[in-house]
């Protein structure tokens, strides 16, 4: 009980806004480039308000928190497509592979994924075609299509019975009219235990996009480095609650919250209902409904389908589709 009380006190202290907000100053709003790195990866995460710091437990954990890769016991491939506002679209593909040692492990802390899980991913954003104009706003007849790509490789593993660690490196290529390239690193940790020996609880800490700068011409701008403290609680076997505090280097701290209900329809079929709130979106200047998200999913054996709808105020709405397969 003493260890449990200590863990809960540490979790509460870590989730205080002042604790997370102390890492970055607030004098650099709007200064970071490569904003596509904030758009999320999968429909599940988007539906749950991007509150995935402690909830990510599939191949998309490489994006949210690489420590979550430790939860995988099977190989998994995911592909997600997002129809974002106006003509912008985003694709995300990931593959995760648990490493099984030649000699089966006898130490409990090496389970469930043996030597951990390695993963690869690609995030692609296409902003649509933009017509060129001169300094009088008259069309020149030319056009260009901004696009961004981030390639990532990472590893996550259970290093002790209830402690997961992970890290990732990524290569970022961004093109407006000129092209800029740089590298970055992500890291994460997650701690899992039972509250009162009944309710599964997890608290996680992660950082993303720590690295170089993108230089398009003469000026260079930093990446949107982000620190995230997340937690999850399972009040019942089929109900998950998640909450994150996110501290970006180029804006103020904000909360994300999400929930997921699973509904078994048989031994091999499970449905999911999801909803979330994103403080990143609600803190913007968008008018109208622009912070809620809703989604559902279906798992049939190892095959999964997911969909999410999220409004973006005057910009329109986003629809995300995803398919995954565990084998």
Tab-separated table of C-alpha atoms in Angstrom:
chain	number	residue	atom	x	y	z
A	1	UNK	CA	0.000	0.000	0.000
A	2	UNK	CA	2.879	2.374	0.684
A	3	UNK	CA	4.187	1.869	-2.877
A	4	UNK	CA	0.690	2.404	-4.235
A	5	UNK	CA	0.230	5.679	-2.319
A	6	UNK	CA	3.637	6.874	-3.468
A	7	UNK	CA	2.822	6.055	-7.102
A	8	UNK	CA	-0.494	7.896	-6.919
A	9	UNK	CA	1.123	10.978	-5.390
A	10	UNK	CA	3.785	11.027	-8.106
A	11	UNK	CA	1.119	10.620	-10.775
A	12	UNK	CA	-0.930	13.497	-9.386
A	13	UNK	CA	2.121	15.748	-9.165
A	14	UNK	CA	3.169	14.939	-12.732
A	15	UNK	CA	-0.281	15.784	-14.060
A	16	UNK	CA	-0.427	19.249	-12.521
A	17	UNK	CA	-0.353	21.926	-15.250
A	18	UNK	CA	2.500	23.756	-13.544
A	19	UNK	CA	4.672	20.647	-13.527
A	20	UNK	CA	4.290	19.973	-17.238
A	21	UNK	CA	4.259	23.611	-18.288
A	22	UNK	CA	7.603	24.295	-16.646
A	23	UNK	CA	9.551	22.568	-19.433
A	24	UNK	CA	8.834	25.121	-22.170
A	25	UNK	CA	8.435	28.876	-22.012
A	26	UNK	CA	5.381	30.470	-23.608
A	27	UNK	CA	7.197	33.247	-25.504
A	28	UNK	CA	7.593	31.220	-28.709
A	29	UNK	CA	3.986	30.780	-29.870
A	30	UNK	CA	3.764	30.067	-33.581
A	31	UNK	CA	7.516	29.760	-34.134
A	32	UNK	CA	7.826	26.047	-34.894
A	33	UNK	CA	7.648	24.563	-38.371
A	34	UNK	CA	6.578	21.073	-39.578
A	35	UNK	CA	3.134	21.436	-38.007
A	36	UNK	CA	2.021	18.264	-39.797
A	37	UNK	CA	3.821	16.340	-37.043
A	38	UNK	CA	0.937	17.325	-34.721
A	39	UNK	CA	-1.887	15.974	-36.886
A	40	UNK	CA	-2.034	12.535	-35.305
A	41	UNK	CA	-1.655	9.109	-36.835
A	42	UNK	CA	-4.649	6.788	-36.528
A	43	UNK	CA	-8.455	7.060	-36.316
A	44	UNK	CA	-8.490	5.556	-32.830
A	45	UNK	CA	-6.197	8.245	-31.458
A	46	UNK	CA	-8.104	11.002	-33.240
A	47	UNK	CA	-11.453	9.713	-31.936
A	48	UNK	CA	-10.134	9.698	-28.365
A	49	UNK	CA	-9.131	13.360	-28.527
A	50	UNK	CA	-5.445	12.458	-29.067
A	51	UNK	CA	-5.260	11.408	-25.397
A	52	UNK	CA	-2.937	8.527	-26.273
A	53	UNK	CA	0.162	9.045	-24.128
A	54	UNK	CA	-0.675	6.026	-21.968
A	55	UNK	CA	-3.398	4.438	-24.122
A	56	UNK	CA	-1.426	3.613	-27.293
A	57	UNK	CA	-0.832	-0.142	-27.456
A	58	UNK	CA	-0.617	-0.955	-31.177
A	59	UNK	CA	1.673	-0.105	-34.102
A	60	UNK	CA	0.574	3.561	-33.934
A	61	UNK	CA	2.282	3.775	-30.538
A	62	UNK	CA	5.397	4.597	-32.542
A	63	UNK	CA	3.750	7.991	-33.148
A	64	UNK	CA	2.127	8.622	-29.738
A	65	UNK	CA	4.579	7.036	-27.304
A	66	UNK	CA	7.090	4.361	-28.388
A	67	UNK	CA	6.905	2.757	-24.939
A	68	UNK	CA	3.440	1.513	-25.938
A	69	UNK	CA	5.038	-0.827	-28.484
A	70	UNK	CA	5.827	-3.125	-25.551
A	71	UNK	CA	2.161	-4.194	-25.439
A	72	UNK	CA	2.275	-5.949	-28.828
A	73	UNK	CA	2.394	-9.724	-28.818
A	74	UNK	CA	1.759	-10.161	-32.556
A	75	UNK	CA	3.028	-8.541	-35.727
A	76	UNK	CA	0.799	-5.732	-36.896
A	77	UNK	CA	0.491	-3.559	-39.981
A	78	UNK	CA	-1.706	-0.451	-40.133
A	79	UNK	CA	-2.756	1.947	-42.888
A	80	UNK	CA	-4.746	5.093	-42.221
A	81	UNK	CA	-6.040	7.808	-44.538
A	82	UNK	CA	-7.400	11.154	-43.369
A	83	UNK	CA	-9.544	13.482	-45.464
A	84	UNK	CA	-8.788	16.700	-43.627
A	85	UNK	CA	-10.337	20.120	-44.056
A	86	UNK	CA	-10.512	21.628	-47.550
A	87	UNK	CA	-8.238	19.680	-49.945
A	88	UNK	CA	-5.656	18.542	-47.389
A	89	UNK	CA	-5.137	14.827	-46.836
A	90	UNK	CA	-2.800	12.778	-44.654
A	91	UNK	CA	-1.643	9.128	-44.781
A	92	UNK	CA	0.001	7.031	-42.079
A	93	UNK	CA	1.382	3.514	-42.434
A	94	UNK	CA	3.127	1.529	-39.700
A	95	UNK	CA	4.495	-1.954	-39.140
A	96	UNK	CA	5.399	-3.425	-35.742
A	97	UNK	CA	7.269	-6.680	-35.134
A	98	UNK	CA	7.768	-8.249	-31.669
A	99	UNK	CA	11.219	-9.788	-31.316
A	100	UNK	CA	11.176	-13.306	-29.931
A	101	UNK	CA	14.525	-14.591	-28.617
A	102	UNK	CA	15.973	-17.862	-29.831
A	103	UNK	CA	15.950	-19.116	-26.238
A	104	UNK	CA	12.578	-18.408	-24.549
A	105	UNK	CA	12.958	-15.895	-21.690
A	106	UNK	CA	12.568	-17.102	-18.145
A	107	UNK	CA	12.525	-13.660	-16.530
A	108	UNK	CA	9.013	-12.247	-16.104
A	109	UNK	CA	10.144	-8.691	-16.828
A	110	UNK	CA	10.953	-9.626	-20.440
A	111	UNK	CA	7.343	-10.500	-21.197
A	112	UNK	CA	5.089	-10.073	-23.141
A	113	UNK	CA	7.179	-9.165	-26.172
A	114	UNK	CA	10.404	-11.026	-25.451
A	115	UNK	CA	13.147	-8.611	-26.489
A	116	UNK	CA	10.722	-5.815	-27.251
A	117	UNK	CA	8.993	-4.646	-30.402
A	118	UNK	CA	10.556	-2.791	-33.340
A	119	UNK	CA	8.427	-0.639	-35.620
A	120	UNK	CA	8.621	1.435	-38.793
A	121	UNK	CA	6.246	4.155	-39.968
A	122	UNK	CA	5.690	6.834	-42.584
A	123	UNK	CA	3.560	9.963	-42.184
A	124	UNK	CA	2.658	11.881	-45.347
A	125	UNK	CA	0.770	15.153	-45.709
A	126	UNK	CA	-0.400	16.681	-48.996
A	127	UNK	CA	-1.725	20.245	-48.740
A	128	UNK	CA	-3.228	20.338	-52.231
A	129	UNK	CA	-2.283	22.489	-55.179
A	130	UNK	CA	-1.728	26.204	-54.571
A	131	UNK	CA	-1.701	28.755	-57.404
A	132	UNK	CA	1.191	31.193	-57.513
A	133	UNK	CA	0.472	34.916	-57.360
A	134	UNK	CA	2.720	37.983	-57.571
A	135	UNK	CA	2.972	40.827	-55.066
A	136	UNK	CA	-0.250	42.325	-56.447
A	137	UNK	CA	-2.163	39.070	-55.871
A	138	UNK	CA	-2.390	38.476	-59.631
A	139	UNK	CA	-2.028	34.833	-60.789
A	140	UNK	CA	1.278	34.038	-62.484
A	141	UNK	CA	0.027	30.857	-64.143
A	142	UNK	CA	2.228	28.657	-61.980
A	143	UNK	CA	1.302	26.347	-59.115
A	144	UNK	CA	2.965	24.211	-56.471
A	145	UNK	CA	1.915	21.452	-54.058
A	146	UNK	CA	3.350	21.579	-50.529
A	147	UNK	CA	3.942	18.161	-48.996
A	148	UNK	CA	5.604	16.762	-45.895
A	149	UNK	CA	7.031	13.326	-45.053
A	150	UNK	CA	8.259	11.860	-41.757
A	151	UNK	CA	9.883	8.406	-41.649
A	152	UNK	CA	10.322	6.832	-38.212
A	153	UNK	CA	11.908	3.740	-36.672
A	154	UNK	CA	11.566	2.797	-33.026
A	155	UNK	CA	11.660	0.185	-30.288
A	156	UNK	CA	9.656	-0.403	-27.115
A	157	UNK	CA	9.907	-3.078	-24.452
A	158	UNK	CA	8.853	-4.079	-20.954
A	159	UNK	CA	12.057	-3.647	-18.953
A	160	UNK	CA	10.493	-4.565	-15.613
A	161	UNK	CA	7.233	-6.293	-14.791
A	162	UNK	CA	5.205	-3.065	-14.963
A	163	UNK	CA	7.560	-0.578	-16.639
A	164	UNK	CA	7.722	0.016	-20.402
A	165	UNK	CA	10.364	2.096	-22.169
A	166	UNK	CA	10.752	3.117	-25.797
A	167	UNK	CA	12.512	5.441	-28.195
A	168	UNK	CA	12.354	6.371	-31.879
A	169	UNK	CA	14.303	8.309	-34.479
A	170	UNK	CA	12.773	10.027	-37.479
A	171	UNK	CA	13.748	11.663	-40.756
A	172	UNK	CA	11.680	14.681	-41.813
A	173	UNK	CA	11.430	16.008	-45.371
A	174	UNK	CA	9.308	19.115	-45.962
A	175	UNK	CA	8.642	20.919	-49.240
A	176	UNK	CA	6.839	24.185	-49.857
A	177	UNK	CA	8.628	25.504	-52.918
A	178	UNK	CA	12.077	24.768	-51.522
A	179	UNK	CA	12.817	21.556	-49.647
A	180	UNK	CA	14.163	21.240	-46.105
A	181	UNK	CA	15.295	18.117	-44.248
A	182	UNK	CA	16.281	17.255	-40.694
A	183	UNK	CA	16.191	14.522	-38.046
A	184	UNK	CA	14.500	14.153	-34.670
A	185	UNK	CA	14.074	11.752	-31.767
A	186	UNK	CA	11.155	10.590	-29.595
A	187	UNK	CA	11.211	8.822	-26.234
A	188	UNK	CA	8.719	7.517	-23.713
A	189	UNK	CA	8.038	5.562	-20.539
A	190	UNK	CA	4.903	3.983	-19.120
A	191	UNK	CA	4.184	2.602	-15.646
A	192	UNK	CA	1.321	0.125	-15.088
A	193	UNK	CA	-0.260	-1.054	-11.854
A	194	UNK	CA	-3.605	-1.776	-10.189
A	195	UNK	CA	-5.436	0.728	-8.022
A	196	UNK	CA	-6.675	-1.069	-4.899
A	197	UNK	CA	-5.744	-4.303	-6.716
A	198	UNK	CA	-8.871	-3.848	-8.875
A	199	UNK	CA	-8.613	-1.165	-11.576
A	200	UNK	CA	-5.811	-1.219	-14.196
A	201	UNK	CA	-4.105	2.170	-14.261
A	202	UNK	CA	-1.197	3.525	-16.279
A	203	UNK	CA	0.738	6.762	-16.278
A	204	UNK	CA	3.122	7.679	-19.099
A	205	UNK	CA	5.631	10.370	-19.982
A	206	UNK	CA	6.858	10.984	-23.508
A	207	UNK	CA	8.634	13.524	-25.665
A	208	UNK	CA	8.536	13.928	-29.432
A	209	UNK	CA	10.244	15.884	-32.208
A	210	UNK	CA	13.411	16.764	-30.338
A	211	UNK	CA	16.115	17.447	-32.864
A	212	UNK	CA	17.254	19.705	-35.653
A	213	UNK	CA	15.695	22.583	-37.549
A	214	UNK	CA	14.190	22.905	-41.018
A	215	UNK	CA	15.942	25.422	-43.255
A	216	UNK	CA	13.996	26.353	-46.380
A	217	UNK	CA	16.075	29.303	-47.540
A	218	UNK	CA	18.091	31.618	-45.307
A	219	UNK	CA	16.060	31.167	-42.144
A	220	UNK	CA	15.678	27.987	-40.097
A	221	UNK	CA	12.892	27.111	-37.683
A	222	UNK	CA	12.725	24.475	-34.933
A	223	UNK	CA	10.449	21.450	-34.903
A	224	UNK	CA	7.363	21.419	-32.646
A	225	UNK	CA	8.974	19.601	-29.714
A	226	UNK	CA	6.304	18.276	-27.378
A	227	UNK	CA	6.190	16.811	-23.887
A	228	UNK	CA	3.195	14.704	-22.882
A	229	UNK	CA	2.020	13.264	-19.568
A	230	UNK	CA	-0.834	10.775	-19.925
A	231	UNK	CA	-2.859	8.382	-17.861
A	232	UNK	CA	-5.464	5.689	-18.412
A	233	UNK	CA	-7.935	3.948	-16.138
A	234	UNK	CA	-10.154	0.923	-16.806
A	235	UNK	CA	-13.231	1.135	-14.552
A	236	UNK	CA	-14.459	-2.071	-16.222
A	237	UNK	CA	-13.010	-4.636	-18.587
A	238	UNK	CA	-14.712	-3.003	-21.571
A	239	UNK	CA	-14.355	0.689	-20.673
A	240	UNK	CA	-11.195	2.770	-21.013
A	241	UNK	CA	-10.714	6.383	-19.857
A	242	UNK	CA	-7.678	8.424	-20.959
A	243	UNK	CA	-6.371	11.884	-20.168
A	244	UNK	CA	-3.259	13.739	-21.359
A	245	UNK	CA	-1.612	17.053	-20.594
A	246	UNK	CA	0.418	18.218	-23.595
A	247	UNK	CA	3.128	20.874	-23.449
A	248	UNK	CA	4.262	21.985	-26.938
A	249	UNK	CA	7.298	24.192	-27.411
A	250	UNK	CA	5.372	26.612	-29.629
A	251	UNK	CA	2.150	27.060	-27.676
A	252	UNK	CA	0.567	26.861	-24.247
A	253	UNK	CA	-0.169	23.650	-22.383
A	254	UNK	CA	-3.520	21.997	-23.130
A	255	UNK	CA	-5.535	18.909	-22.068
A	256	UNK	CA	-6.828	16.006	-24.136
A	257	UNK	CA	-9.410	13.484	-22.961
A	258	UNK	CA	-10.940	10.362	-24.471
A	259	UNK	CA	-12.962	7.272	-23.808
A	260	UNK	CA	-13.431	3.913	-25.509
A	261	UNK	CA	-16.100	1.238	-25.038
A	262	UNK	CA	-15.592	-2.260	-26.401
A	263	UNK	CA	-18.603	-4.426	-27.211
A	264	UNK	CA	-17.973	-8.162	-27.793
A	265	UNK	CA	-20.225	-9.731	-30.416
A	266	UNK	CA	-18.750	-13.192	-30.171
A	267	UNK	CA	-15.483	-14.949	-29.589
A	268	UNK	CA	-13.672	-13.272	-32.502
A	269	UNK	CA	-15.696	-10.090	-33.160
A	270	UNK	CA	-15.479	-6.886	-31.114
A	271	UNK	CA	-16.945	-3.453	-31.749
A	272	UNK	CA	-15.659	-0.156	-30.359
A	273	UNK	CA	-17.280	3.205	-29.655
A	274	UNK	CA	-15.027	6.205	-29.020
A	275	UNK	CA	-15.274	9.896	-28.196
A	276	UNK	CA	-12.809	12.583	-27.236
A	277	UNK	CA	-11.966	16.204	-26.591
A	278	UNK	CA	-8.843	17.916	-27.954
A	279	UNK	CA	-7.569	21.018	-26.200
A	280	UNK	CA	-5.194	21.638	-29.096
A	281	UNK	CA	-8.111	22.320	-31.416
A	282	UNK	CA	-10.342	24.102	-28.909
A	283	UNK	CA	-7.539	26.515	-28.080
A	284	UNK	CA	-7.385	27.756	-31.669
A	285	UNK	CA	-9.252	30.633	-33.308
A	286	UNK	CA	-11.641	28.328	-35.146
A	287	UNK	CA	-15.332	29.141	-34.814
A	288	UNK	CA	-18.091	26.608	-34.285
A	289	UNK	CA	-17.679	23.038	-33.094
A	290	UNK	CA	-13.964	22.284	-33.226
A	291	UNK	CA	-12.860	20.249	-30.245
A	292	UNK	CA	-14.965	17.072	-30.136
A	293	UNK	CA	-14.365	13.831	-32.018
A	294	UNK	CA	-16.325	10.617	-32.443
A	295	UNK	CA	-15.493	7.244	-33.911
A	296	UNK	CA	-16.084	3.536	-34.017
A	297	UNK	CA	-14.162	0.399	-34.850
A	298	UNK	CA	-14.613	-3.291	-35.580
A	299	UNK	CA	-12.207	-6.195	-34.989
A	300	UNK	CA	-12.791	-9.532	-36.730
A	301	UNK	CA	-10.083	-11.995	-35.743
A	302	UNK	CA	-6.900	-10.055	-36.536
A	303	UNK	CA	-8.469	-7.645	-39.020
A	304	UNK	CA	-9.546	-4.212	-37.829
A	305	UNK	CA	-11.486	-1.297	-39.343
A	306	UNK	CA	-11.734	2.166	-37.769
A	307	UNK	CA	-13.481	5.433	-38.600
A	308	UNK	CA	-13.396	8.877	-36.952
A	309	UNK	CA	-15.243	12.122	-37.588
A	310	UNK	CA	-13.969	15.425	-36.197
A	311	UNK	CA	-15.190	18.980	-36.937
A	312	UNK	CA	-12.781	21.878	-37.492
A	313	UNK	CA	-15.136	24.841	-37.276
A	314	UNK	CA	-15.133	27.077	-40.350
A	315	UNK	CA	-12.442	24.944	-41.997
A	316	UNK	CA	-14.849	22.023	-42.367
A	317	UNK	CA	-14.472	18.517	-41.013
A	318	UNK	CA	-12.044	15.623	-41.017
A	319	UNK	CA	-12.844	12.007	-41.788
A	320	UNK	CA	-10.293	9.349	-40.926
A	321	UNK	CA	-10.363	5.762	-42.153
A	322	UNK	CA	-8.068	2.971	-41.044
A	323	UNK	CA	-7.420	-0.704	-41.552
A	324	UNK	CA	-5.075	-2.898	-39.506
A	325	UNK	CA	-4.105	-6.554	-39.382
A	326	UNK	CA	-2.458	-8.588	-36.625
A	327	UNK	CA	-0.779	-11.856	-37.556
